[in-house]
């Protein structure tokens, strides 16, 4: 059972396009993190969101945490080939410290 | 600044063989974790440790053992390897506080024939 569902699983777009990927759950999380993983490497943290409704921006990336702290989205504006990678969301459950990972969205940006 | 270092990077084993995967971190982190990553399934927690001398089971602990004799090292053992344990294994570490990011190594690709 995947507690964190990510969609879409795969996304192939042209350079310059915008995209949004989603991370959904029926569980409440005390925080949610987004990681990016490139081939042959471990995941690297992009952002942590903690407050329901929180929006964080990291250059062309915008992250939002749902009001009920059950879901999150990542929006990329004007995607570039360097954005290619596997995007993972990870939630820390309320009252615990173990982090649950989603299966990821694999993004490919074509030049 | 090495961060989290995993050895070896690649290994091929025959069914029934044993081996130990090594993880070392130089960030003085209290928490350490072992995950396996399989296609379409994301990262699944095998075992974790909240401090030197402590270990606990994660989501998929069967067939694996761990030890944390020193704060900076976390070892993952396979006593009798099975083809189902073919995977990419990641070690991670974090500070002992809520909502802290995990720092990952670059993984060990393990194939069991």
mmCIF file with all atom_site columns, C-alpha atoms in Angstrom:
data_model
loop_
_atom_site.group_PDB
_atom_site.id
_atom_site.type_symbol
_atom_site.label_atom_id
_atom_site.label_alt_id
_atom_site.label_comp_id
_atom_site.label_asym_id
_atom_site.label_entity_id
_atom_site.label_seq_id
_atom_site.pdbx_PDB_ins_code
_atom_site.Cartn_x
_atom_site.Cartn_y
_atom_site.Cartn_z
_atom_site.occupancy
_atom_site.B_iso_or_equiv
_atom_site.pdbx_formal_charge
_atom_site.auth_seq_id
_atom_site.auth_comp_id
_atom_site.auth_asym_id
_atom_site.auth_atom_id
_atom_site.pdbx_PDB_model_num
ATOM 1   C CA . UNK A 1 1   ? 0.000  0.000   0.000   1.00 0.00 ? 1   UNK A CA 1
ATOM 2   C CA . UNK A 1 2   ? 1.458  3.320   -1.118  1.00 0.00 ? 2   UNK A CA 1
ATOM 3   C CA . UNK A 1 3   ? 0.569  5.928   1.504   1.00 0.00 ? 3   UNK A CA 1
ATOM 4   C CA . UNK A 1 4   ? 1.788  8.707   -0.754  1.00 0.00 ? 4   UNK A CA 1
ATOM 5   C CA . UNK A 1 5   ? 0.531  8.589   -4.321  1.00 0.00 ? 5   UNK A CA 1
ATOM 6   C CA . UNK A 1 6   ? 2.437  10.609  -6.885  1.00 0.00 ? 6   UNK A CA 1
ATOM 7   C CA . UNK A 1 7   ? 1.077  11.573  -10.287 1.00 0.00 ? 7   UNK A CA 1
ATOM 8   C CA . UNK A 1 8   ? 1.856  11.404  -13.049 1.00 0.00 ? 8   UNK A CA 1
ATOM 9   C CA . UNK A 1 9   ? 4.365  8.553   -12.909 1.00 0.00 ? 9   UNK A CA 1
ATOM 10  C CA . UNK A 1 10  ? 6.091  9.727   -16.090 1.00 0.00 ? 10  UNK A CA 1
ATOM 11  C CA . UNK A 1 11  ? 6.152  13.075  -17.857 1.00 0.00 ? 11  UNK A CA 1
ATOM 12  C CA . UNK A 1 12  ? 7.957  14.014  -21.059 1.00 0.00 ? 12  UNK A CA 1
ATOM 13  C CA . UNK A 1 13  ? 7.743  17.646  -22.136 1.00 0.00 ? 13  UNK A CA 1
ATOM 14  C CA . UNK A 1 14  ? 9.473  20.181  -24.331 1.00 0.00 ? 14  UNK A CA 1
ATOM 15  C CA . UNK A 1 15  ? 11.820 22.814  -22.978 1.00 0.00 ? 15  UNK A CA 1
ATOM 16  C CA . UNK A 1 16  ? 9.904  25.938  -21.995 1.00 0.00 ? 16  UNK A CA 1
ATOM 17  C CA . UNK A 1 17  ? 6.663  24.190  -21.023 1.00 0.00 ? 17  UNK A CA 1
ATOM 18  C CA . UNK A 1 18  ? 5.099  24.407  -17.573 1.00 0.00 ? 18  UNK A CA 1
ATOM 19  C CA . UNK A 1 19  ? 4.162  21.366  -15.519 1.00 0.00 ? 19  UNK A CA 1
ATOM 20  C CA . UNK A 1 20  ? 2.668  20.335  -12.208 1.00 0.00 ? 20  UNK A CA 1
ATOM 21  C CA . UNK A 1 21  ? 3.206  17.084  -10.338 1.00 0.00 ? 21  UNK A CA 1
ATOM 22  C CA . UNK A 1 22  ? 1.120  15.941  -7.422  1.00 0.00 ? 22  UNK A CA 1
ATOM 23  C CA . UNK A 1 23  ? 1.581  14.070  -4.174  1.00 0.00 ? 23  UNK A CA 1
ATOM 24  C CA . UNK A 1 24  ? -1.592 12.857  -2.463  1.00 0.00 ? 24  UNK A CA 1
ATOM 25  C CA . UNK A 1 25  ? -2.488 10.901  0.646   1.00 0.00 ? 25  UNK A CA 1
ATOM 26  C CA . UNK A 1 26  ? -5.396 10.139  2.938   1.00 0.00 ? 26  UNK A CA 1
ATOM 27  C CA . UNK A 1 27  ? -3.054 10.615  5.899   1.00 0.00 ? 27  UNK A CA 1
ATOM 28  C CA . UNK A 1 28  ? -2.073 13.838  7.609   1.00 0.00 ? 28  UNK A CA 1
ATOM 29  C CA . UNK A 1 29  ? 1.622  14.713  7.666   1.00 0.00 ? 29  UNK A CA 1
ATOM 30  C CA . UNK A 1 30  ? 3.471  17.063  9.993   1.00 0.00 ? 30  UNK A CA 1
ATOM 31  C CA . UNK A 1 31  ? 5.696  18.029  7.092   1.00 0.00 ? 31  UNK A CA 1
ATOM 32  C CA . UNK A 1 32  ? 6.286  17.124  3.505   1.00 0.00 ? 32  UNK A CA 1
ATOM 33  C CA . UNK A 1 33  ? 9.546  17.179  1.593   1.00 0.00 ? 33  UNK A CA 1
ATOM 34  C CA . UNK A 1 34  ? 10.374 17.157  -2.101  1.00 0.00 ? 34  UNK A CA 1
ATOM 35  C CA . UNK A 1 35  ? 13.568 15.526  -3.336  1.00 0.00 ? 35  UNK A CA 1
ATOM 36  C CA . UNK A 1 36  ? 15.115 15.255  -6.789  1.00 0.00 ? 36  UNK A CA 1
ATOM 37  C CA . UNK A 1 37  ? 17.141 12.236  -7.778  1.00 0.00 ? 37  UNK A CA 1
ATOM 38  C CA . UNK A 1 38  ? 19.424 11.952  -10.787 1.00 0.00 ? 38  UNK A CA 1
ATOM 39  C CA . UNK A 1 39  ? 20.627 8.632   -12.257 1.00 0.00 ? 39  UNK A CA 1
ATOM 40  C CA . UNK A 1 40  ? 23.339 6.967   -10.174 1.00 0.00 ? 40  UNK A CA 1
ATOM 41  C CA . UNK A 1 41  ? 22.890 9.343   -7.266  1.00 0.00 ? 41  UNK A CA 1
ATOM 42  C CA . UNK A 1 42  ? 20.887 9.564   -4.079  1.00 0.00 ? 42  UNK A CA 1
ATOM 43  C CA . UNK A 1 43  ? 17.908 11.902  -3.619  1.00 0.00 ? 43  UNK A CA 1
ATOM 44  C CA . UNK A 1 44  ? 18.716 15.520  -2.804  1.00 0.00 ? 44  UNK A CA 1
ATOM 45  C CA . UNK A 1 45  ? 16.338 17.692  -0.806  1.00 0.00 ? 45  UNK A CA 1
ATOM 46  C CA . UNK A 1 46  ? 14.640 20.561  -2.676  1.00 0.00 ? 46  UNK A CA 1
ATOM 47  C CA . UNK A 1 47  ? 12.272 21.906  -0.035  1.00 0.00 ? 47  UNK A CA 1
ATOM 48  C CA . UNK A 1 48  ? 10.399 21.145  3.203   1.00 0.00 ? 48  UNK A CA 1
ATOM 49  C CA . UNK A 1 49  ? 6.871  22.466  3.773   1.00 0.00 ? 49  UNK A CA 1
ATOM 50  C CA . UNK A 1 50  ? 5.445  22.396  7.269   1.00 0.00 ? 50  UNK A CA 1
ATOM 51  C CA . UNK A 1 51  ? 2.355  24.625  7.523   1.00 0.00 ? 51  UNK A CA 1
ATOM 52  C CA . UNK A 1 52  ? -0.972 23.789  5.850   1.00 0.00 ? 52  UNK A CA 1
ATOM 53  C CA . UNK A 1 53  ? -1.462 26.078  2.843   1.00 0.00 ? 53  UNK A CA 1
ATOM 54  C CA . UNK A 1 54  ? 2.223  26.999  2.756   1.00 0.00 ? 54  UNK A CA 1
ATOM 55  C CA . UNK A 1 55  ? 3.724  28.022  -0.581  1.00 0.00 ? 55  UNK A CA 1
ATOM 56  C CA . UNK A 1 56  ? 7.471  28.048  -1.167  1.00 0.00 ? 56  UNK A CA 1
ATOM 57  C CA . UNK A 1 57  ? 9.327  29.167  -4.259  1.00 0.00 ? 57  UNK A CA 1
ATOM 58  C CA . UNK A 1 58  ? 12.746 28.033  -5.371  1.00 0.00 ? 58  UNK A CA 1
ATOM 59  C CA . UNK A 1 59  ? 13.606 29.906  -8.584  1.00 0.00 ? 59  UNK A CA 1
ATOM 60  C CA . UNK A 1 60  ? 11.280 28.341  -11.201 1.00 0.00 ? 60  UNK A CA 1
ATOM 61  C CA . UNK A 1 61  ? 9.887  25.748  -8.790  1.00 0.00 ? 61  UNK A CA 1
ATOM 62  C CA . UNK A 1 62  ? 6.800  26.418  -6.660  1.00 0.00 ? 62  UNK A CA 1
ATOM 63  C CA . UNK A 1 63  ? 5.810  24.026  -3.900  1.00 0.00 ? 63  UNK A CA 1
ATOM 64  C CA . UNK A 1 64  ? 2.465  24.015  -2.112  1.00 0.00 ? 64  UNK A CA 1
ATOM 65  C CA . UNK A 1 65  ? 1.301  22.096  0.949   1.00 0.00 ? 65  UNK A CA 1
ATOM 66  C CA . UNK A 1 66  ? -2.425 21.414  1.105   1.00 0.00 ? 66  UNK A CA 1
ATOM 67  C CA . UNK A 1 67  ? -4.532 23.139  3.745   1.00 0.00 ? 67  UNK A CA 1
ATOM 68  C CA . UNK A 1 68  ? -5.287 19.798  5.420   1.00 0.00 ? 68  UNK A CA 1
ATOM 69  C CA . UNK A 1 69  ? -1.627 18.720  5.182   1.00 0.00 ? 69  UNK A CA 1
ATOM 70  C CA . UNK A 1 70  ? -2.552 15.612  3.197   1.00 0.00 ? 70  UNK A CA 1
ATOM 71  C CA . UNK A 1 71  ? -1.268 16.620  -0.216  1.00 0.00 ? 71  UNK A CA 1
ATOM 72  C CA . UNK A 1 72  ? 1.289  18.736  -2.025  1.00 0.00 ? 72  UNK A CA 1
ATOM 73  C CA . UNK A 1 73  ? 2.129  19.933  -5.504  1.00 0.00 ? 73  UNK A CA 1
ATOM 74  C CA . UNK A 1 74  ? 5.256  20.967  -7.356  1.00 0.00 ? 74  UNK A CA 1
ATOM 75  C CA . UNK A 1 75  ? 4.923  23.385  -10.265 1.00 0.00 ? 75  UNK A CA 1
ATOM 76  C CA . UNK A 1 76  ? 7.817  24.050  -12.627 1.00 0.00 ? 76  UNK A CA 1
ATOM 77  C CA . UNK A 1 77  ? 7.702  27.105  -14.859 1.00 0.00 ? 77  UNK A CA 1
ATOM 78  C CA . UNK A 1 78  ? 9.533  27.108  -18.201 1.00 0.00 ? 78  UNK A CA 1
ATOM 79  C CA . UNK A 1 79  ? 11.101 23.689  -17.728 1.00 0.00 ? 79  UNK A CA 1
ATOM 80  C CA . UNK A 1 80  ? 14.708 23.196  -18.788 1.00 0.00 ? 80  UNK A CA 1
ATOM 81  C CA . UNK A 1 81  ? 16.629 19.996  -19.673 1.00 0.00 ? 81  UNK A CA 1
ATOM 82  C CA . UNK A 1 82  ? 18.469 20.372  -16.367 1.00 0.00 ? 82  UNK A CA 1
ATOM 83  C CA . UNK A 1 83  ? 15.155 19.757  -14.577 1.00 0.00 ? 83  UNK A CA 1
ATOM 84  C CA . UNK A 1 84  ? 15.174 16.165  -15.858 1.00 0.00 ? 84  UNK A CA 1
ATOM 85  C CA . UNK A 1 85  ? 15.114 13.661  -13.006 1.00 0.00 ? 85  UNK A CA 1
ATOM 86  C CA . UNK A 1 86  ? 13.005 11.682  -10.570 1.00 0.00 ? 86  UNK A CA 1
ATOM 87  C CA . UNK A 1 87  ? 10.962 13.855  -8.211  1.00 0.00 ? 87  UNK A CA 1
ATOM 88  C CA . UNK A 1 88  ? 10.082 12.233  -4.905  1.00 0.00 ? 88  UNK A CA 1
ATOM 89  C CA . UNK A 1 89  ? 7.743  13.487  -2.234  1.00 0.00 ? 89  UNK A CA 1
ATOM 90  C CA . UNK A 1 90  ? 8.230  12.318  1.329   1.00 0.00 ? 90  UNK A CA 1
ATOM 91  C CA . UNK A 1 91  ? 5.953  12.838  4.297   1.00 0.00 ? 91  UNK A CA 1
ATOM 92  C CA . UNK A 1 92  ? 6.684  12.745  7.986   1.00 0.00 ? 92  UNK A CA 1
ATOM 93  C CA . UNK A 1 93  ? 3.651  11.445  9.820   1.00 0.00 ? 93  UNK A CA 1
ATOM 94  C CA . UNK A 1 94  ? 2.210  13.345  12.732  1.00 0.00 ? 94  UNK A CA 1
ATOM 95  C CA . UNK A 1 95  ? 3.567  12.007  16.019  1.00 0.00 ? 95  UNK A CA 1
ATOM 96  C CA . UNK A 1 96  ? 6.363  10.044  14.393  1.00 0.00 ? 96  UNK A CA 1
ATOM 97  C CA . UNK A 1 97  ? 9.658  10.686  12.735  1.00 0.00 ? 97  UNK A CA 1
ATOM 98  C CA . UNK A 1 98  ? 9.782  7.980   10.100  1.00 0.00 ? 98  UNK A CA 1
ATOM 99  C CA . UNK A 1 99  ? 9.494  9.403   6.635   1.00 0.00 ? 99  UNK A CA 1
ATOM 100 C CA . UNK A 1 100 ? 7.265  7.812   3.991   1.00 0.00 ? 100 UNK A CA 1
ATOM 101 C CA . UNK A 1 101 ? 8.309  8.191   0.355   1.00 0.00 ? 101 UNK A CA 1
ATOM 102 C CA . UNK A 1 102 ? 6.135  8.246   -2.727  1.00 0.00 ? 102 UNK A CA 1
ATOM 103 C CA . UNK A 1 103 ? 7.128  6.236   -5.812  1.00 0.00 ? 103 UNK A CA 1
ATOM 104 C CA . UNK A 1 104 ? 8.133  9.377   -7.679  1.00 0.00 ? 104 UNK A CA 1
ATOM 105 C CA . UNK A 1 105 ? 7.448  11.236  -10.913 1.00 0.00 ? 105 UNK A CA 1
ATOM 106 C CA . UNK A 1 106 ? 10.035 10.732  -13.617 1.00 0.00 ? 106 UNK A CA 1
ATOM 107 C CA . UNK A 1 107 ? 10.392 13.958  -15.639 1.00 0.00 ? 107 UNK A CA 1
ATOM 108 C CA . UNK A 1 108 ? 12.168 14.256  -18.972 1.00 0.00 ? 108 UNK A CA 1
ATOM 109 C CA . UNK A 1 109 ? 12.589 17.695  -20.513 1.00 0.00 ? 109 UNK A CA 1
ATOM 110 C CA . UNK A 1 110 ? 13.542 17.666  -24.177 1.00 0.00 ? 110 UNK A CA 1
ATOM 111 C CA . UNK A 1 111 ? 15.670 20.455  -25.625 1.00 0.00 ? 111 UNK A CA 1
ATOM 112 C CA . UNK B 2 1   ? 32.987 17.368  2.803   1.00 0.00 ? 1   UNK B CA 1
ATOM 113 C CA . UNK B 2 2   ? 32.038 13.732  2.138   1.00 0.00 ? 2   UNK B CA 1
ATOM 114 C CA . UNK B 2 3   ? 28.510 13.646  3.660   1.00 0.00 ? 3   UNK B CA 1
ATOM 115 C CA . UNK B 2 4   ? 27.204 10.073  3.415   1.00 0.00 ? 4   UNK B CA 1
ATOM 116 C CA . UNK B 2 5   ? 29.508 7.470   1.861   1.00 0.00 ? 5   UNK B CA 1
ATOM 117 C CA . UNK B 2 6   ? 28.369 4.000   0.838   1.00 0.00 ? 6   UNK B CA 1
ATOM 118 C CA . UNK B 2 7   ? 30.588 1.067   -0.065  1.00 0.00 ? 7   UNK B CA 1
ATOM 119 C CA . UNK B 2 8   ? 30.647 -0.837  -2.298  1.00 0.00 ? 8   UNK B CA 1
ATOM 120 C CA . UNK B 2 9   ? 28.946 0.920   -5.235  1.00 0.00 ? 9   UNK B CA 1
ATOM 121 C CA . UNK B 2 10  ? 28.222 -2.309  -7.116  1.00 0.00 ? 10  UNK B CA 1
ATOM 122 C CA . UNK B 2 11  ? 28.166 -5.971  -6.172  1.00 0.00 ? 11  UNK B CA 1
ATOM 123 C CA . UNK B 2 12  ? 27.003 -9.228  -7.712  1.00 0.00 ? 12  UNK B CA 1
ATOM 124 C CA . UNK B 2 13  ? 26.253 -12.142 -5.398  1.00 0.00 ? 13  UNK B CA 1
ATOM 125 C CA . UNK B 2 14  ? 25.110 -15.705 -5.849  1.00 0.00 ? 14  UNK B CA 1
ATOM 126 C CA . UNK B 2 15  ? 21.994 -16.898 -4.039  1.00 0.00 ? 15  UNK B CA 1
ATOM 127 C CA . UNK B 2 16  ? 22.871 -17.918 -0.491  1.00 0.00 ? 16  UNK B CA 1
ATOM 128 C CA . UNK B 2 17  ? 25.981 -15.787 -0.166  1.00 0.00 ? 17  UNK B CA 1
ATOM 129 C CA . UNK B 2 18  ? 26.312 -13.186 2.551   1.00 0.00 ? 18  UNK B CA 1
ATOM 130 C CA . UNK B 2 19  ? 27.634 -9.653  2.506   1.00 0.00 ? 19  UNK B CA 1
ATOM 131 C CA . UNK B 2 20  ? 27.695 -6.379  4.425   1.00 0.00 ? 20  UNK B CA 1
ATOM 132 C CA . UNK B 2 21  ? 26.965 -2.937  3.024   1.00 0.00 ? 21  UNK B CA 1
ATOM 133 C CA . UNK B 2 22  ? 28.795 -0.107  4.731   1.00 0.00 ? 22  UNK B CA 1
ATOM 134 C CA . UNK B 2 23  ? 27.528 3.419   5.362   1.00 0.00 ? 23  UNK B CA 1
ATOM 135 C CA . UNK B 2 24  ? 29.528 6.226   6.939   1.00 0.00 ? 24  UNK B CA 1
ATOM 136 C CA . UNK B 2 25  ? 28.466 9.821   7.658   1.00 0.00 ? 25  UNK B CA 1
ATOM 137 C CA . UNK B 2 26  ? 30.611 12.720  8.807   1.00 0.00 ? 26  UNK B CA 1
ATOM 138 C CA . UNK B 2 27  ? 27.824 15.145  9.807   1.00 0.00 ? 27  UNK B CA 1
ATOM 139 C CA . UNK B 2 28  ? 27.423 13.948  13.412  1.00 0.00 ? 28  UNK B CA 1
ATOM 140 C CA . UNK B 2 29  ? 23.812 12.921  12.662  1.00 0.00 ? 29  UNK B CA 1
ATOM 141 C CA . UNK B 2 30  ? 21.949 10.900  15.273  1.00 0.00 ? 30  UNK B CA 1
ATOM 142 C CA . UNK B 2 31  ? 19.539 9.145   12.912  1.00 0.00 ? 31  UNK B CA 1
ATOM 143 C CA . UNK B 2 32  ? 20.559 6.762   10.148  1.00 0.00 ? 32  UNK B CA 1
ATOM 144 C CA . UNK B 2 33  ? 18.453 4.756   7.714   1.00 0.00 ? 33  UNK B CA 1
ATOM 145 C CA . UNK B 2 34  ? 18.709 1.980   5.160   1.00 0.00 ? 34  UNK B CA 1
ATOM 146 C CA . UNK B 2 35  ? 16.305 1.974   2.188   1.00 0.00 ? 35  UNK B CA 1
ATOM 147 C CA . UNK B 2 36  ? 15.883 -0.113  -0.892  1.00 0.00 ? 36  UNK B CA 1
ATOM 148 C CA . UNK B 2 37  ? 14.663 1.406   -4.141  1.00 0.00 ? 37  UNK B CA 1
ATOM 149 C CA . UNK B 2 38  ? 12.853 -0.710  -6.705  1.00 0.00 ? 38  UNK B CA 1
ATOM 150 C CA . UNK B 2 39  ? 11.172 0.450   -9.938  1.00 0.00 ? 39  UNK B CA 1
ATOM 151 C CA . UNK B 2 40  ? 7.692  1.839   -9.338  1.00 0.00 ? 40  UNK B CA 1
ATOM 152 C CA . UNK B 2 41  ? 7.900  1.389   -5.570  1.00 0.00 ? 41  UNK B CA 1
ATOM 153 C CA . UNK B 2 42  ? 9.927  4.343   -4.390  1.00 0.00 ? 42  UNK B CA 1
ATOM 154 C CA . UNK B 2 43  ? 12.124 4.125   -1.342  1.00 0.00 ? 43  UNK B CA 1
ATOM 155 C CA . UNK B 2 44  ? 11.166 1.555   1.282   1.00 0.00 ? 44  UNK B CA 1
ATOM 156 C CA . UNK B 2 45  ? 12.652 1.671   4.752   1.00 0.00 ? 45  UNK B CA 1
ATOM 157 C CA . UNK B 2 46  ? 14.481 -1.521  5.777   1.00 0.00 ? 46  UNK B CA 1
ATOM 158 C CA . UNK B 2 47  ? 15.927 -0.631  9.190   1.00 0.00 ? 47  UNK B CA 1
ATOM 159 C CA . UNK B 2 48  ? 16.803 2.555   10.981  1.00 0.00 ? 48  UNK B CA 1
ATOM 160 C CA . UNK B 2 49  ? 18.723 3.778   14.012  1.00 0.00 ? 49  UNK B CA 1
ATOM 161 C CA . UNK B 2 50  ? 18.035 6.682   16.361  1.00 0.00 ? 50  UNK B CA 1
ATOM 162 C CA . UNK B 2 51  ? 21.489 6.604   17.926  1.00 0.00 ? 51  UNK B CA 1
ATOM 163 C CA . UNK B 2 52  ? 24.631 4.646   18.573  1.00 0.00 ? 52  UNK B CA 1
ATOM 164 C CA . UNK B 2 53  ? 23.854 1.146   19.773  1.00 0.00 ? 53  UNK B CA 1
ATOM 165 C CA . UNK B 2 54  ? 20.171 1.262   18.747  1.00 0.00 ? 54  UNK B CA 1
ATOM 166 C CA . UNK B 2 55  ? 18.391 -0.224  15.743  1.00 0.00 ? 55  UNK B CA 1
ATOM 167 C CA . UNK B 2 56  ? 14.762 -0.748  14.765  1.00 0.00 ? 56  UNK B CA 1
ATOM 168 C CA . UNK B 2 57  ? 12.781 -2.435  11.988  1.00 0.00 ? 57  UNK B CA 1
ATOM 169 C CA . UNK B 2 58  ? 11.312 -0.476  9.139   1.00 0.00 ? 58  UNK B CA 1
ATOM 170 C CA . UNK B 2 59  ? 8.774  -1.427  6.512   1.00 0.00 ? 59  UNK B CA 1
ATOM 171 C CA . UNK B 2 60  ? 10.660 -4.333  4.870   1.00 0.00 ? 60  UNK B CA 1
ATOM 172 C CA . UNK B 2 61  ? 13.161 -5.779  7.398   1.00 0.00 ? 61  UNK B CA 1
ATOM 173 C CA . UNK B 2 62  ? 12.969 -9.501  6.576   1.00 0.00 ? 62  UNK B CA 1
ATOM 174 C CA . UNK B 2 63  ? 16.240 -11.005 5.348   1.00 0.00 ? 63  UNK B CA 1
ATOM 175 C CA . UNK B 2 64  ? 18.357 -8.085  6.595   1.00 0.00 ? 64  UNK B CA 1
ATOM 176 C CA . UNK B 2 65  ? 20.207 -7.246  9.801   1.00 0.00 ? 65  UNK B CA 1
ATOM 177 C CA . UNK B 2 66  ? 21.867 -4.015  10.895  1.00 0.00 ? 66  UNK B CA 1
ATOM 178 C CA . UNK B 2 67  ? 24.335 -2.740  13.451  1.00 0.00 ? 67  UNK B CA 1
ATOM 179 C CA . UNK B 2 68  ? 25.258 0.740   14.719  1.00 0.00 ? 68  UNK B CA 1
ATOM 180 C CA . UNK B 2 69  ? 28.313 0.219   16.891  1.00 0.00 ? 69  UNK B CA 1
ATOM 181 C CA . UNK B 2 70  ? 29.647 3.687   16.176  1.00 0.00 ? 70  UNK B CA 1
ATOM 182 C CA . UNK B 2 71  ? 27.613 6.852   15.684  1.00 0.00 ? 71  UNK B CA 1
ATOM 183 C CA . UNK B 2 72  ? 29.076 7.527   12.250  1.00 0.00 ? 72  UNK B CA 1
ATOM 184 C CA . UNK B 2 73  ? 28.604 4.026   10.818  1.00 0.00 ? 73  UNK B CA 1
ATOM 185 C CA . UNK B 2 74  ? 25.514 1.967   9.966   1.00 0.00 ? 74  UNK B CA 1
ATOM 186 C CA . UNK B 2 75  ? 25.990 -1.516  8.525   1.00 0.00 ? 75  UNK B CA 1
ATOM 187 C CA . UNK B 2 76  ? 23.429 -3.535  6.577   1.00 0.00 ? 76  UNK B CA 1
ATOM 188 C CA . UNK B 2 77  ? 23.900 -7.301  6.386   1.00 0.00 ? 77  UNK B CA 1
ATOM 189 C CA . UNK B 2 78  ? 22.411 -9.933  4.139   1.00 0.00 ? 78  UNK B CA 1
ATOM 190 C CA . UNK B 2 79  ? 22.964 -13.344 5.747   1.00 0.00 ? 79  UNK B CA 1
ATOM 191 C CA . UNK B 2 80  ? 21.707 -15.484 2.853   1.00 0.00 ? 80  UNK B CA 1
ATOM 192 C CA . UNK B 2 81  ? 21.082 -13.436 -0.263  1.00 0.00 ? 81  UNK B CA 1
ATOM 193 C CA . UNK B 2 82  ? 17.989 -14.120 -2.383  1.00 0.00 ? 82  UNK B CA 1
ATOM 194 C CA . UNK B 2 83  ? 17.133 -12.896 -5.917  1.00 0.00 ? 83  UNK B CA 1
ATOM 195 C CA . UNK B 2 84  ? 14.281 -10.829 -4.404  1.00 0.00 ? 84  UNK B CA 1
ATOM 196 C CA . UNK B 2 85  ? 16.933 -8.718  -2.691  1.00 0.00 ? 85  UNK B CA 1
ATOM 197 C CA . UNK B 2 86  ? 18.251 -7.461  -6.022  1.00 0.00 ? 86  UNK B CA 1
ATOM 198 C CA . UNK B 2 87  ? 17.835 -3.710  -5.683  1.00 0.00 ? 87  UNK B CA 1
ATOM 199 C CA . UNK B 2 88  ? 19.559 -0.380  -5.211  1.00 0.00 ? 88  UNK B CA 1
ATOM 200 C CA . UNK B 2 89  ? 20.265 0.268   -1.533  1.00 0.00 ? 89  UNK B CA 1
ATOM 201 C CA . UNK B 2 90  ? 20.483 3.771   -0.109  1.00 0.00 ? 90  UNK B CA 1
ATOM 202 C CA . UNK B 2 91  ? 21.773 4.894   3.243   1.00 0.00 ? 91  UNK B CA 1
ATOM 203 C CA . UNK B 2 92  ? 20.665 8.222   4.711   1.00 0.00 ? 92  UNK B CA 1
ATOM 204 C CA . UNK B 2 93  ? 21.210 10.241  7.851   1.00 0.00 ? 93  UNK B CA 1
ATOM 205 C CA . UNK B 2 94  ? 19.521 13.172  9.579   1.00 0.00 ? 94  UNK B CA 1
ATOM 206 C CA . UNK B 2 95  ? 19.537 15.279  12.722  1.00 0.00 ? 95  UNK B CA 1
ATOM 207 C CA . UNK B 2 96  ? 17.465 14.093  15.664  1.00 0.00 ? 96  UNK B CA 1
ATOM 208 C CA . UNK B 2 97  ? 14.617 16.591  15.299  1.00 0.00 ? 97  UNK B CA 1
ATOM 209 C CA . UNK B 2 98  ? 11.225 16.723  13.569  1.00 0.00 ? 98  UNK B CA 1
ATOM 210 C CA . UNK B 2 99  ? 10.965 17.610  9.898   1.00 0.00 ? 99  UNK B CA 1
ATOM 211 C CA . UNK B 2 100 ? 14.682 17.333  9.266   1.00 0.00 ? 100 UNK B CA 1
ATOM 212 C CA . UNK B 2 101 ? 15.847 16.476  5.755   1.00 0.00 ? 101 UNK B CA 1
ATOM 213 C CA . UNK B 2 102 ? 17.635 13.228  5.103   1.00 0.00 ? 102 UNK B CA 1
ATOM 214 C CA . UNK B 2 103 ? 21.050 13.224  3.458   1.00 0.00 ? 103 UNK B CA 1
ATOM 215 C CA . UNK B 2 104 ? 21.563 10.292  1.137   1.00 0.00 ? 104 UNK B CA 1
ATOM 216 C CA . UNK B 2 105 ? 24.550 8.399   -0.149  1.00 0.00 ? 105 UNK B CA 1
ATOM 217 C CA . UNK B 2 106 ? 24.864 7.547   -3.835  1.00 0.00 ? 106 UNK B CA 1
ATOM 218 C CA . UNK B 2 107 ? 23.618 4.001   -3.401  1.00 0.00 ? 107 UNK B CA 1
ATOM 219 C CA . UNK B 2 108 ? 24.831 0.435   -3.762  1.00 0.00 ? 108 UNK B CA 1
ATOM 220 C CA . UNK B 2 109 ? 23.560 -1.517  -6.751  1.00 0.00 ? 109 UNK B CA 1
ATOM 221 C CA . UNK B 2 110 ? 23.239 -5.148  -5.692  1.00 0.00 ? 110 UNK B CA 1
ATOM 222 C CA . UNK B 2 111 ? 22.394 -8.041  -8.005  1.00 0.00 ? 111 UNK B CA 1
ATOM 223 C CA . UNK B 2 112 ? 21.652 -11.529 -6.691  1.00 0.00 ? 112 UNK B CA 1
ATOM 224 C CA . UNK B 2 113 ? 21.928 -14.298 -9.264  1.00 0.00 ? 113 UNK B CA 1
#
